[in-house]
Amino acid sequence: MTVASSLGPLRALRADPVEEAAAGGAPALAVMVPGYSGSKEDFAPLIDAVAEGGIGVLALDLPGQYESPGPDTEAEYRPAALGPVLAGIVADEAAAGRRVLLLGHSFGGLVARAAVLAGAPVSGLTLMDSGPGELPMGRRRTQLDVLEPVLRRRGIDAVIALREAAGEWSATAPPVVDLLRERLRRSTVAGLLGMGDALRAEPDRTAELVATVRARRIPCLVVCGLDDDAWPVSMQRTMADRLEAEFAAVPGAVHAPNVENPAALLDVLVPTWRTWLRDDVPV
């Protein structure tokens, strides 16, 4: 299916909630936003279980990712530019009578934060394996530094070849590798360059977010893999403290608990979200 946005149609996966399990009040919808070089398919292991918990799901491509077109200008892929685009999608869902629970993974967390700062009418915000600002020094940032000039000068196929030569996907099942390769090839170069640059330059906007969630009484959750190798777990815990948010670290997971240990992640997400929804229903 597609979802309308200010940058054009975005491909999405949608699931309706199991009504018998709903928490009461207006229907709830979890809008899930992927990270750099990701796509809506990253959330496939979560969709059925969340719907069975009484919460609908809308998992999106970001503009320029995989099956969704995007602009040709790198600057339009920064969180400050994509946030209002996502806020518009959330506003449309809210106007249709749904309470939106917004989840952003990694780079998608920076976009989700920007959407809330742009006024997205959310009933809860979940930041998953996403930090307060730019990606700290480490393996993942070094990879961006190395691949950026290759992507700019030689294109996506050269990046795919380097990843394969480095054995990055050697432990991944062949059908999954086929998807990773295909979606990378179909993503826009401008999007990959713009998002990659943003990951190395995004300012810490936590103070702005704190003021916004307090003023609007938006409950927050920060969740990450116990062994996250992007933003350190300690950094994400500190961000949660600043937000007065709930915090959870998922065992058996690194930077993508949605695929590395979805059952344990669901044990965090679904009860937390159902509590938020119950608290949101007037007595």
PDB file of C-alpha atoms in Angstrom:
ATOM      1  CA  MET A   1       0.000   0.000   0.000  1.00  0.00           C
ATOM      2  CA  THR A   2       0.997   3.652  -0.231  1.00  0.00           C
ATOM      3  CA  VAL A   3       0.618   6.573   2.156  1.00  0.00           C
ATOM      4  CA  ALA A   4       0.394  10.148   0.948  1.00  0.00           C
ATOM      5  CA  SER A   5       3.074  12.579   2.096  1.00  0.00           C
ATOM      6  CA  SER A   6       4.213  16.086   1.204  1.00  0.00           C
ATOM      7  CA  LEU A   7       7.119  14.487  -0.706  1.00  0.00           C
ATOM      8  CA  GLY A   8       4.952  12.055  -2.617  1.00  0.00           C
ATOM      9  CA  PRO A   9       3.584   8.562  -1.966  1.00  0.00           C
ATOM     10  CA  LEU A  10       5.476   6.330   0.471  1.00  0.00           C
ATOM     11  CA  ARG A  11       5.213   2.560   0.417  1.00  0.00           C
ATOM     12  CA  ALA A  12       4.024   1.068   3.689  1.00  0.00           C
ATOM     13  CA  LEU A  13       2.893  -2.068   5.484  1.00  0.00           C
ATOM     14  CA  ARG A  14      -0.350  -1.695   7.421  1.00  0.00           C
ATOM     15  CA  ALA A  15      -2.136  -4.025   9.815  1.00  0.00           C
ATOM     16  CA  ASP A  16      -5.448  -3.439  11.537  1.00  0.00           C
ATOM     17  CA  PRO A  17      -5.690  -4.080  15.284  1.00  0.00           C
ATOM     18  CA  VAL A  18      -7.480  -7.049  16.729  1.00  0.00           C
ATOM     19  CA  GLU A  19     -10.474  -5.200  18.129  1.00  0.00           C
ATOM     20  CA  GLU A  20     -11.099  -7.640  20.970  1.00  0.00           C
ATOM     21  CA  ALA A  21      -7.661  -6.825  22.391  1.00  0.00           C
ATOM     22  CA  ALA A  22      -7.933  -3.026  22.093  1.00  0.00           C
ATOM     23  CA  ALA A  23      -7.317  -0.964  25.230  1.00  0.00           C
ATOM     24  CA  GLY A  24     -10.475   1.123  24.862  1.00  0.00           C
ATOM     25  CA  GLY A  25     -10.928   4.634  23.566  1.00  0.00           C
ATOM     26  CA  ALA A  26     -10.117   5.705  20.024  1.00  0.00           C
ATOM     27  CA  PRO A  27      -8.263   3.159  17.852  1.00  0.00           C
ATOM     28  CA  ALA A  28      -4.498   3.116  18.302  1.00  0.00           C
ATOM     29  CA  LEU A  29      -1.872   2.964  15.563  1.00  0.00           C
ATOM     30  CA  ALA A  30       1.881   2.385  15.905  1.00  0.00           C
ATOM     31  CA  VAL A  31       3.688   4.303  13.158  1.00  0.00           C
ATOM     32  CA  MET A  32       7.145   2.774  12.677  1.00  0.00           C
ATOM     33  CA  VAL A  33       9.998   4.630  10.985  1.00  0.00           C
ATOM     34  CA  PRO A  34      13.156   2.808   9.810  1.00  0.00           C
ATOM     35  CA  GLY A  35      16.771   3.876  10.038  1.00  0.00           C
ATOM     36  CA  TYR A  36      19.496   4.680   7.529  1.00  0.00           C
ATOM     37  CA  SER A  37      19.472   2.242   4.575  1.00  0.00           C
ATOM     38  CA  GLY A  38      16.444   0.533   6.159  1.00  0.00           C
ATOM     39  CA  SER A  39      12.840   0.117   5.038  1.00  0.00           C
ATOM     40  CA  LYS A  40       9.384  -0.820   6.237  1.00  0.00           C
ATOM     41  CA  GLU A  41      10.318  -4.515   6.051  1.00  0.00           C
ATOM     42  CA  ASP A  42      12.557  -4.080   9.108  1.00  0.00           C
ATOM     43  CA  PHE A  43       9.407  -4.130  11.226  1.00  0.00           C
ATOM     44  CA  ALA A  44       7.828  -7.248   9.711  1.00  0.00           C
ATOM     45  CA  PRO A  45       8.701  -9.395  12.783  1.00  0.00           C
ATOM     46  CA  LEU A  46       6.662  -7.040  15.001  1.00  0.00           C
ATOM     47  CA  ILE A  47       3.560  -6.329  12.986  1.00  0.00           C
ATOM     48  CA  ASP A  48       1.319  -9.322  13.717  1.00  0.00           C
ATOM     49  CA  ALA A  49       2.065  -9.379  17.450  1.00  0.00           C
ATOM     50  CA  VAL A  50       1.429  -5.640  17.860  1.00  0.00           C
ATOM     51  CA  ALA A  51      -1.870  -5.969  15.991  1.00  0.00           C
ATOM     52  CA  GLU A  52      -2.823  -8.922  18.177  1.00  0.00           C
ATOM     53  CA  GLY A  53      -2.162  -6.642  21.159  1.00  0.00           C
ATOM     54  CA  GLY A  54      -4.945  -4.364  19.968  1.00  0.00           C
ATOM     55  CA  ILE A  55      -2.756  -1.750  18.259  1.00  0.00           C
ATOM     56  CA  GLY A  56      -2.689  -1.222  14.512  1.00  0.00           C
ATOM     57  CA  VAL A  57       0.606  -0.817  12.651  1.00  0.00           C
ATOM     58  CA  LEU A  58       1.797   1.452   9.872  1.00  0.00           C
ATOM     59  CA  ALA A  59       5.409   0.705   8.931  1.00  0.00           C
ATOM     60  CA  LEU A  60       6.851   3.180   6.436  1.00  0.00           C
ATOM     61  CA  ASP A  61       9.703   3.640   4.051  1.00  0.00           C
ATOM     62  CA  LEU A  62      11.240   7.067   4.514  1.00  0.00           C
ATOM     63  CA  PRO A  63      11.355   9.144   1.324  1.00  0.00           C
ATOM     64  CA  GLY A  64      14.075   7.816  -0.948  1.00  0.00           C
ATOM     65  CA  GLN A  65      14.202   4.396   0.708  1.00  0.00           C
ATOM     66  CA  TYR A  66      13.640   1.173  -1.238  1.00  0.00           C
ATOM     67  CA  GLU A  67      10.209   1.397  -2.892  1.00  0.00           C
ATOM     68  CA  SER A  68       9.519   5.055  -2.107  1.00  0.00           C
ATOM     69  CA  PRO A  69      10.632   8.007  -4.236  1.00  0.00           C
ATOM     70  CA  GLY A  70      12.404  10.949  -2.686  1.00  0.00           C
ATOM     71  CA  PRO A  71      13.876  14.343  -3.530  1.00  0.00           C
ATOM     72  CA  ASP A  72      17.150  14.846  -5.360  1.00  0.00           C
ATOM     73  CA  THR A  73      18.641  17.284  -2.829  1.00  0.00           C
ATOM     74  CA  GLU A  74      20.724  15.815  -0.012  1.00  0.00           C
ATOM     75  CA  ALA A  75      19.704  18.532   2.482  1.00  0.00           C
ATOM     76  CA  GLU A  76      16.072  17.413   2.225  1.00  0.00           C
ATOM     77  CA  TYR A  77      16.994  14.155   3.976  1.00  0.00           C
ATOM     78  CA  ARG A  78      18.091  15.752   7.243  1.00  0.00           C
ATOM     79  CA  PRO A  79      15.821  15.064  10.222  1.00  0.00           C
ATOM     80  CA  ALA A  80      14.771  18.724  10.392  1.00  0.00           C
ATOM     81  CA  ALA A  81      13.461  18.403   6.809  1.00  0.00           C
ATOM     82  CA  LEU A  82      11.932  14.920   7.091  1.00  0.00           C
ATOM     83  CA  GLY A  83      10.336  15.589  10.488  1.00  0.00           C
ATOM     84  CA  PRO A  84       7.566  17.824   9.117  1.00  0.00           C
ATOM     85  CA  VAL A  85       6.895  15.253   6.362  1.00  0.00           C
ATOM     86  CA  LEU A  86       6.359  12.561   9.006  1.00  0.00           C
ATOM     87  CA  ALA A  87       4.347  14.992  11.136  1.00  0.00           C
ATOM     88  CA  GLY A  88       1.958  15.420   8.221  1.00  0.00           C
ATOM     89  CA  ILE A  89       1.428  11.670   7.960  1.00  0.00           C
ATOM     90  CA  VAL A  90       0.777  11.456  11.707  1.00  0.00           C
ATOM     91  CA  ALA A  91      -1.662  14.371  11.492  1.00  0.00           C
ATOM     92  CA  ASP A  92      -3.595  12.583   8.738  1.00  0.00           C
ATOM     93  CA  GLU A  93      -3.892   9.459  10.878  1.00  0.00           C
ATOM     94  CA  ALA A  94      -4.971  11.511  13.890  1.00  0.00           C
ATOM     95  CA  ALA A  95      -7.565  13.317  11.763  1.00  0.00           C
ATOM     96  CA  ALA A  96      -8.943   9.876  10.861  1.00  0.00           C
ATOM     97  CA  GLY A  97      -9.592   9.307  14.578  1.00  0.00           C
ATOM     98  CA  ARG A  98      -6.524   7.264  15.525  1.00  0.00           C
ATOM     99  CA  ARG A  99      -4.198   7.728  18.481  1.00  0.00           C
ATOM    100  CA  VAL A 100      -0.691   7.502  17.072  1.00  0.00           C
ATOM    101  CA  LEU A 101       2.196   5.877  18.894  1.00  0.00           C
ATOM    102  CA  LEU A 102       5.328   6.924  16.997  1.00  0.00           C
ATOM    103  CA  LEU A 103       8.412   4.679  16.928  1.00  0.00           C
ATOM    104  CA  GLY A 104      11.670   5.606  15.233  1.00  0.00           C
ATOM    105  CA  HIS A 105      14.640   3.272  14.845  1.00  0.00           C
ATOM    106  CA  SER A 106      18.185   4.700  14.705  1.00  0.00           C
ATOM    107  CA  PHE A 107      18.165   7.502  12.104  1.00  0.00           C
ATOM    108  CA  GLY A 108      14.382   7.107  12.117  1.00  0.00           C
ATOM    109  CA  GLY A 109      14.443   8.067  15.782  1.00  0.00           C
ATOM    110  CA  LEU A 110      16.034  11.390  14.878  1.00  0.00           C
ATOM    111  CA  VAL A 111      13.270  11.898  12.299  1.00  0.00           C
ATOM    112  CA  ALA A 112      10.555  10.885  14.797  1.00  0.00           C
ATOM    113  CA  ARG A 113      11.967  13.394  17.304  1.00  0.00           C
ATOM    114  CA  ALA A 114      11.898  16.097  14.630  1.00  0.00           C
ATOM    115  CA  ALA A 115       8.298  15.185  13.812  1.00  0.00           C
ATOM    116  CA  VAL A 116       7.235  15.663  17.426  1.00  0.00           C
ATOM    117  CA  LEU A 117       9.109  18.971  17.541  1.00  0.00           C
ATOM    118  CA  ALA A 118       7.238  19.945  14.356  1.00  0.00           C
ATOM    119  CA  GLY A 119       3.923  19.341  16.130  1.00  0.00           C
ATOM    120  CA  ALA A 120       3.035  15.756  15.229  1.00  0.00           C
ATOM    121  CA  PRO A 121      -0.044  14.873  17.333  1.00  0.00           C
ATOM    122  CA  VAL A 122       1.252  11.714  18.979  1.00  0.00           C
ATOM    123  CA  SER A 123       0.002   9.841  22.027  1.00  0.00           C
ATOM    124  CA  GLY A 124       3.454   8.394  22.753  1.00  0.00           C
ATOM    125  CA  LEU A 125       7.015   8.440  21.417  1.00  0.00           C
ATOM    126  CA  THR A 126       9.426   5.489  21.303  1.00  0.00           C
ATOM    127  CA  LEU A 127      13.081   6.024  20.377  1.00  0.00           C
ATOM    128  CA  MET A 128      14.738   2.706  19.538  1.00  0.00           C
ATOM    129  CA  ASP A 129      18.527   2.415  19.276  1.00  0.00           C
ATOM    130  CA  SER A 130      18.653   6.153  18.618  1.00  0.00           C
ATOM    131  CA  GLY A 131      20.713   8.753  20.434  1.00  0.00           C
ATOM    132  CA  PRO A 132      20.543  12.424  21.379  1.00  0.00           C
ATOM    133  CA  GLY A 133      22.526  13.672  18.391  1.00  0.00           C
ATOM    134  CA  GLU A 134      25.175  12.667  15.886  1.00  0.00           C
ATOM    135  CA  LEU A 135      26.491   9.142  15.751  1.00  0.00           C
ATOM    136  CA  PRO A 136      29.519   8.854  18.063  1.00  0.00           C
ATOM    137  CA  MET A 137      32.892   7.665  16.853  1.00  0.00           C
ATOM    138  CA  GLY A 138      32.990   3.910  16.382  1.00  0.00           C
ATOM    139  CA  ARG A 139      32.622   1.201  13.773  1.00  0.00           C
ATOM    140  CA  ARG A 140      29.355   2.448  12.329  1.00  0.00           C
ATOM    141  CA  ARG A 141      30.510   6.038  11.953  1.00  0.00           C
ATOM    142  CA  THR A 142      33.803   4.883  10.441  1.00  0.00           C
ATOM    143  CA  GLN A 143      31.832   2.832   7.920  1.00  0.00           C
ATOM    144  CA  LEU A 144      29.909   5.948   6.906  1.00  0.00           C
ATOM    145  CA  ASP A 145      33.166   7.865   6.518  1.00  0.00           C
ATOM    146  CA  VAL A 146      34.643   5.126   4.329  1.00  0.00           C
ATOM    147  CA  LEU A 147      31.600   4.487   2.153  1.00  0.00           C
ATOM    148  CA  GLU A 148      30.578   8.102   1.561  1.00  0.00           C
ATOM    149  CA  PRO A 149      33.222   8.946  -1.070  1.00  0.00           C
ATOM    150  CA  VAL A 150      32.697   5.547  -2.730  1.00  0.00           C
ATOM    151  CA  LEU A 151      28.961   6.167  -2.974  1.00  0.00           C
ATOM    152  CA  ARG A 152      29.436   9.712  -4.240  1.00  0.00           C
ATOM    153  CA  ARG A 153      31.996   8.847  -6.915  1.00  0.00           C
ATOM    154  CA  ARG A 154      31.196   5.287  -7.934  1.00  0.00           C
ATOM    155  CA  GLY A 155      27.567   4.696  -6.980  1.00  0.00           C
ATOM    156  CA  ILE A 156      25.520   2.166  -5.032  1.00  0.00           C
ATOM    157  CA  ASP A 157      26.779  -0.939  -6.828  1.00  0.00           C
ATOM    158  CA  ALA A 158      30.332  -0.148  -5.683  1.00  0.00           C
ATOM    159  CA  VAL A 159      29.100   0.159  -2.086  1.00  0.00           C
ATOM    160  CA  ILE A 160      27.327  -3.197  -2.345  1.00  0.00           C
ATOM    161  CA  ALA A 161      30.495  -4.792  -3.706  1.00  0.00           C
ATOM    162  CA  LEU A 162      32.562  -3.392  -0.819  1.00  0.00           C
ATOM    163  CA  ARG A 163      30.077  -4.653   1.759  1.00  0.00           C
ATOM    164  CA  GLU A 164      30.078  -8.093   0.241  1.00  0.00           C
ATOM    165  CA  ALA A 165      33.884  -8.172   0.006  1.00  0.00           C
ATOM    166  CA  ALA A 166      34.080  -7.237   3.692  1.00  0.00           C
ATOM    167  CA  GLY A 167      31.831 -10.172   4.585  1.00  0.00           C
ATOM    168  CA  GLU A 168      29.239  -7.879   6.126  1.00  0.00           C
ATOM    169  CA  TRP A 169      26.366 -10.183   5.116  1.00  0.00           C
ATOM    170  CA  SER A 170      28.227 -13.496   5.371  1.00  0.00           C
ATOM    171  CA  ALA A 171      26.209 -14.697   8.379  1.00  0.00           C
ATOM    172  CA  THR A 172      22.871 -13.578   6.934  1.00  0.00           C
ATOM    173  CA  ALA A 173      20.398 -15.928   5.253  1.00  0.00           C
ATOM    174  CA  PRO A 174      20.556 -15.675   1.441  1.00  0.00           C
ATOM    175  CA  PRO A 175      16.927 -14.484   0.989  1.00  0.00           C
ATOM    176  CA  VAL A 176      17.575 -11.668   3.481  1.00  0.00           C
ATOM    177  CA  VAL A 177      20.812 -10.752   1.704  1.00  0.00           C
ATOM    178  CA  ASP A 178      18.839 -10.545  -1.540  1.00  0.00           C
ATOM    179  CA  LEU A 179      16.452  -8.055   0.103  1.00  0.00           C
ATOM    180  CA  LEU A 180      19.281  -6.001   1.631  1.00  0.00           C
ATOM    181  CA  ARG A 181      21.072  -5.833  -1.691  1.00  0.00           C
ATOM    182  CA  GLU A 182      17.925  -4.990  -3.671  1.00  0.00           C
ATOM    183  CA  ARG A 183      16.644  -2.279  -1.359  1.00  0.00           C
ATOM    184  CA  LEU A 184      20.066  -0.633  -1.196  1.00  0.00           C
ATOM    185  CA  ARG A 185      20.263  -0.660  -4.988  1.00  0.00           C
ATOM    186  CA  ARG A 186      16.795   0.902  -5.266  1.00  0.00           C
ATOM    187  CA  SER A 187      17.369   3.613  -2.645  1.00  0.00           C
ATOM    188  CA  THR A 188      18.257   7.095  -3.875  1.00  0.00           C
ATOM    189  CA  VAL A 189      21.899   8.154  -3.791  1.00  0.00           C
ATOM    190  CA  ALA A 190      20.882  11.604  -2.560  1.00  0.00           C
ATOM    191  CA  GLY A 191      18.963   9.997   0.306  1.00  0.00           C
ATOM    192  CA  LEU A 192      21.835   7.773   1.396  1.00  0.00           C
ATOM    193  CA  LEU A 193      24.285  10.665   1.217  1.00  0.00           C
ATOM    194  CA  GLY A 194      21.944  13.084   2.979  1.00  0.00           C
ATOM    195  CA  MET A 195      21.012  10.689   5.780  1.00  0.00           C
ATOM    196  CA  GLY A 196      24.626   9.614   6.196  1.00  0.00           C
ATOM    197  CA  ASP A 197      25.747  13.213   6.477  1.00  0.00           C
ATOM    198  CA  ALA A 198      22.986  13.936   8.988  1.00  0.00           C
ATOM    199  CA  LEU A 199      24.091  11.014  11.150  1.00  0.00           C
ATOM    200  CA  ARG A 200      27.481  12.702  11.432  1.00  0.00           C
ATOM    201  CA  ALA A 201      26.146  16.203  12.082  1.00  0.00           C
ATOM    202  CA  GLU A 202      22.792  16.051  13.920  1.00  0.00           C
ATOM    203  CA  PRO A 203      22.805  18.344  16.998  1.00  0.00           C
ATOM    204  CA  ASP A 204      21.614  17.258  20.417  1.00  0.00           C
ATOM    205  CA  ARG A 205      18.002  18.438  20.498  1.00  0.00           C
ATOM    206  CA  THR A 206      17.069  16.611  23.687  1.00  0.00           C
ATOM    207  CA  ALA A 207      16.431  19.825  25.619  1.00  0.00           C
ATOM    208  CA  GLU A 208      13.895  20.915  22.989  1.00  0.00           C
ATOM    209  CA  LEU A 209      12.258  17.511  23.097  1.00  0.00           C
ATOM    210  CA  VAL A 210      12.097  17.553  26.903  1.00  0.00           C
ATOM    211  CA  ALA A 211      10.249  20.870  26.821  1.00  0.00           C
ATOM    212  CA  THR A 212       7.850  19.609  24.152  1.00  0.00           C
ATOM    213  CA  VAL A 213       6.936  16.276  25.725  1.00  0.00           C
ATOM    214  CA  ARG A 214       6.469  17.907  29.121  1.00  0.00           C
ATOM    215  CA  ALA A 215       4.236  20.646  27.740  1.00  0.00           C
ATOM    216  CA  ARG A 216       2.155  18.188  25.750  1.00  0.00           C
ATOM    217  CA  ARG A 217       2.340  15.346  28.300  1.00  0.00           C
ATOM    218  CA  ILE A 218       3.635  12.852  25.758  1.00  0.00           C
ATOM    219  CA  PRO A 219       4.860   9.608  27.365  1.00  0.00           C
ATOM    220  CA  CYS A 220       8.217   8.382  26.072  1.00  0.00           C
ATOM    221  CA  LEU A 221      10.155   5.128  25.912  1.00  0.00           C
ATOM    222  CA  VAL A 222      13.829   4.677  25.056  1.00  0.00           C
ATOM    223  CA  VAL A 223      14.674   1.084  24.135  1.00  0.00           C
ATOM    224  CA  CYS A 224      17.795  -0.432  22.622  1.00  0.00           C
ATOM    225  CA  GLY A 225      19.738  -3.607  22.157  1.00  0.00           C
ATOM    226  CA  LEU A 226      21.748  -4.503  25.231  1.00  0.00           C
ATOM    227  CA  ASP A 227      24.905  -4.521  23.082  1.00  0.00           C
ATOM    228  CA  ASP A 228      24.085  -1.573  20.825  1.00  0.00           C
ATOM    229  CA  ASP A 229      27.204  -0.583  18.873  1.00  0.00           C
ATOM    230  CA  ALA A 230      25.878   2.673  17.436  1.00  0.00           C
ATOM    231  CA  TRP A 231      24.956   5.023  20.297  1.00  0.00           C
ATOM    232  CA  PRO A 232      26.277   3.587  23.595  1.00  0.00           C
ATOM    233  CA  VAL A 233      23.606   2.155  25.874  1.00  0.00           C
ATOM    234  CA  SER A 234      24.767   4.504  28.648  1.00  0.00           C
ATOM    235  CA  MET A 235      24.169   7.499  26.356  1.00  0.00           C
ATOM    236  CA  GLN A 236      20.668   6.324  25.545  1.00  0.00           C
ATOM    237  CA  ARG A 237      19.925   5.724  29.223  1.00  0.00           C
ATOM    238  CA  THR A 238      21.030   9.271  30.022  1.00  0.00           C
ATOM    239  CA  MET A 239      18.780  10.591  27.260  1.00  0.00           C
ATOM    240  CA  ALA A 240      15.890   8.633  28.782  1.00  0.00           C
ATOM    241  CA  ASP A 241      16.599  10.176  32.174  1.00  0.00           C
ATOM    242  CA  ARG A 242      16.545  13.656  30.656  1.00  0.00           C
ATOM    243  CA  LEU A 243      13.212  12.863  28.994  1.00  0.00           C
ATOM    244  CA  GLU A 244      11.836  11.263  32.176  1.00  0.00           C
ATOM    245  CA  ALA A 245      11.166   8.334  29.873  1.00  0.00           C
ATOM    246  CA  GLU A 246      10.956   4.639  30.540  1.00  0.00           C
ATOM    247  CA  PHE A 247      14.107   2.769  29.517  1.00  0.00           C
ATOM    248  CA  ALA A 248      14.729  -0.833  28.503  1.00  0.00           C
ATOM    249  CA  ALA A 249      17.692  -2.740  27.064  1.00  0.00           C
ATOM    250  CA  VAL A 250      16.805  -5.847  25.062  1.00  0.00           C
ATOM    251  CA  PRO A 251      19.073  -8.857  25.680  1.00  0.00           C
ATOM    252  CA  GLY A 252      20.425 -10.814  22.752  1.00  0.00           C
ATOM    253  CA  ALA A 253      20.306  -7.743  20.525  1.00  0.00           C
ATOM    254  CA  VAL A 254      22.782  -5.222  19.154  1.00  0.00           C
ATOM    255  CA  HIS A 255      21.408  -2.374  17.021  1.00  0.00           C
ATOM    256  CA  ALA A 256      18.240  -3.982  15.656  1.00  0.00           C
ATOM    257  CA  PRO A 257      16.205  -5.780  18.347  1.00  0.00           C
ATOM    258  CA  ASN A 258      13.261  -5.742  15.936  1.00  0.00           C
ATOM    259  CA  VAL A 259      15.015  -8.504  13.955  1.00  0.00           C
ATOM    260  CA  GLU A 260      17.613  -9.796  16.442  1.00  0.00           C
ATOM    261  CA  ASN A 261      15.231 -10.514  19.336  1.00  0.00           C
ATOM    262  CA  PRO A 262      11.718  -9.416  18.378  1.00  0.00           C
ATOM    263  CA  ALA A 263      10.012 -11.466  21.087  1.00  0.00           C
ATOM    264  CA  ALA A 264      11.906  -9.687  23.869  1.00  0.00           C
ATOM    265  CA  LEU A 265      11.333  -6.315  22.215  1.00  0.00           C
ATOM    266  CA  LEU A 266       7.608  -6.996  21.972  1.00  0.00           C
ATOM    267  CA  ASP A 267       7.584  -7.832  25.694  1.00  0.00           C
ATOM    268  CA  VAL A 268       8.640  -4.208  26.219  1.00  0.00           C
ATOM    269  CA  LEU A 269       6.664  -2.416  23.530  1.00  0.00           C
ATOM    270  CA  VAL A 270       3.186  -3.874  23.761  1.00  0.00           C
ATOM    271  CA  PRO A 271       2.663  -3.630  27.561  1.00  0.00           C
ATOM    272  CA  THR A 272       4.179  -0.129  27.633  1.00  0.00           C
ATOM    273  CA  TRP A 273       2.014   1.115  24.797  1.00  0.00           C
ATOM    274  CA  ARG A 274      -1.137  -0.455  26.236  1.00  0.00           C
ATOM    275  CA  THR A 275      -0.438   1.299  29.544  1.00  0.00           C
ATOM    276  CA  TRP A 276      -0.089   4.622  27.751  1.00  0.00           C
ATOM    277  CA  LEU A 277      -3.355   4.047  25.932  1.00  0.00           C
ATOM    278  CA  ARG A 278      -5.229   3.140  29.107  1.00  0.00           C
ATOM    279  CA  ASP A 279      -3.842   6.222  30.852  1.00  0.00           C
ATOM    280  CA  ASP A 280      -4.999   8.296  27.878  1.00  0.00           C
ATOM    281  CA  VAL A 281      -8.654   7.258  28.232  1.00  0.00           C
ATOM    282  CA  PRO A 282     -10.670   9.702  30.385  1.00  0.00           C
ATOM    283  CA  VAL A 283     -12.172   8.131  33.483  1.00  0.00           C
TER     284      VAL A 283
END
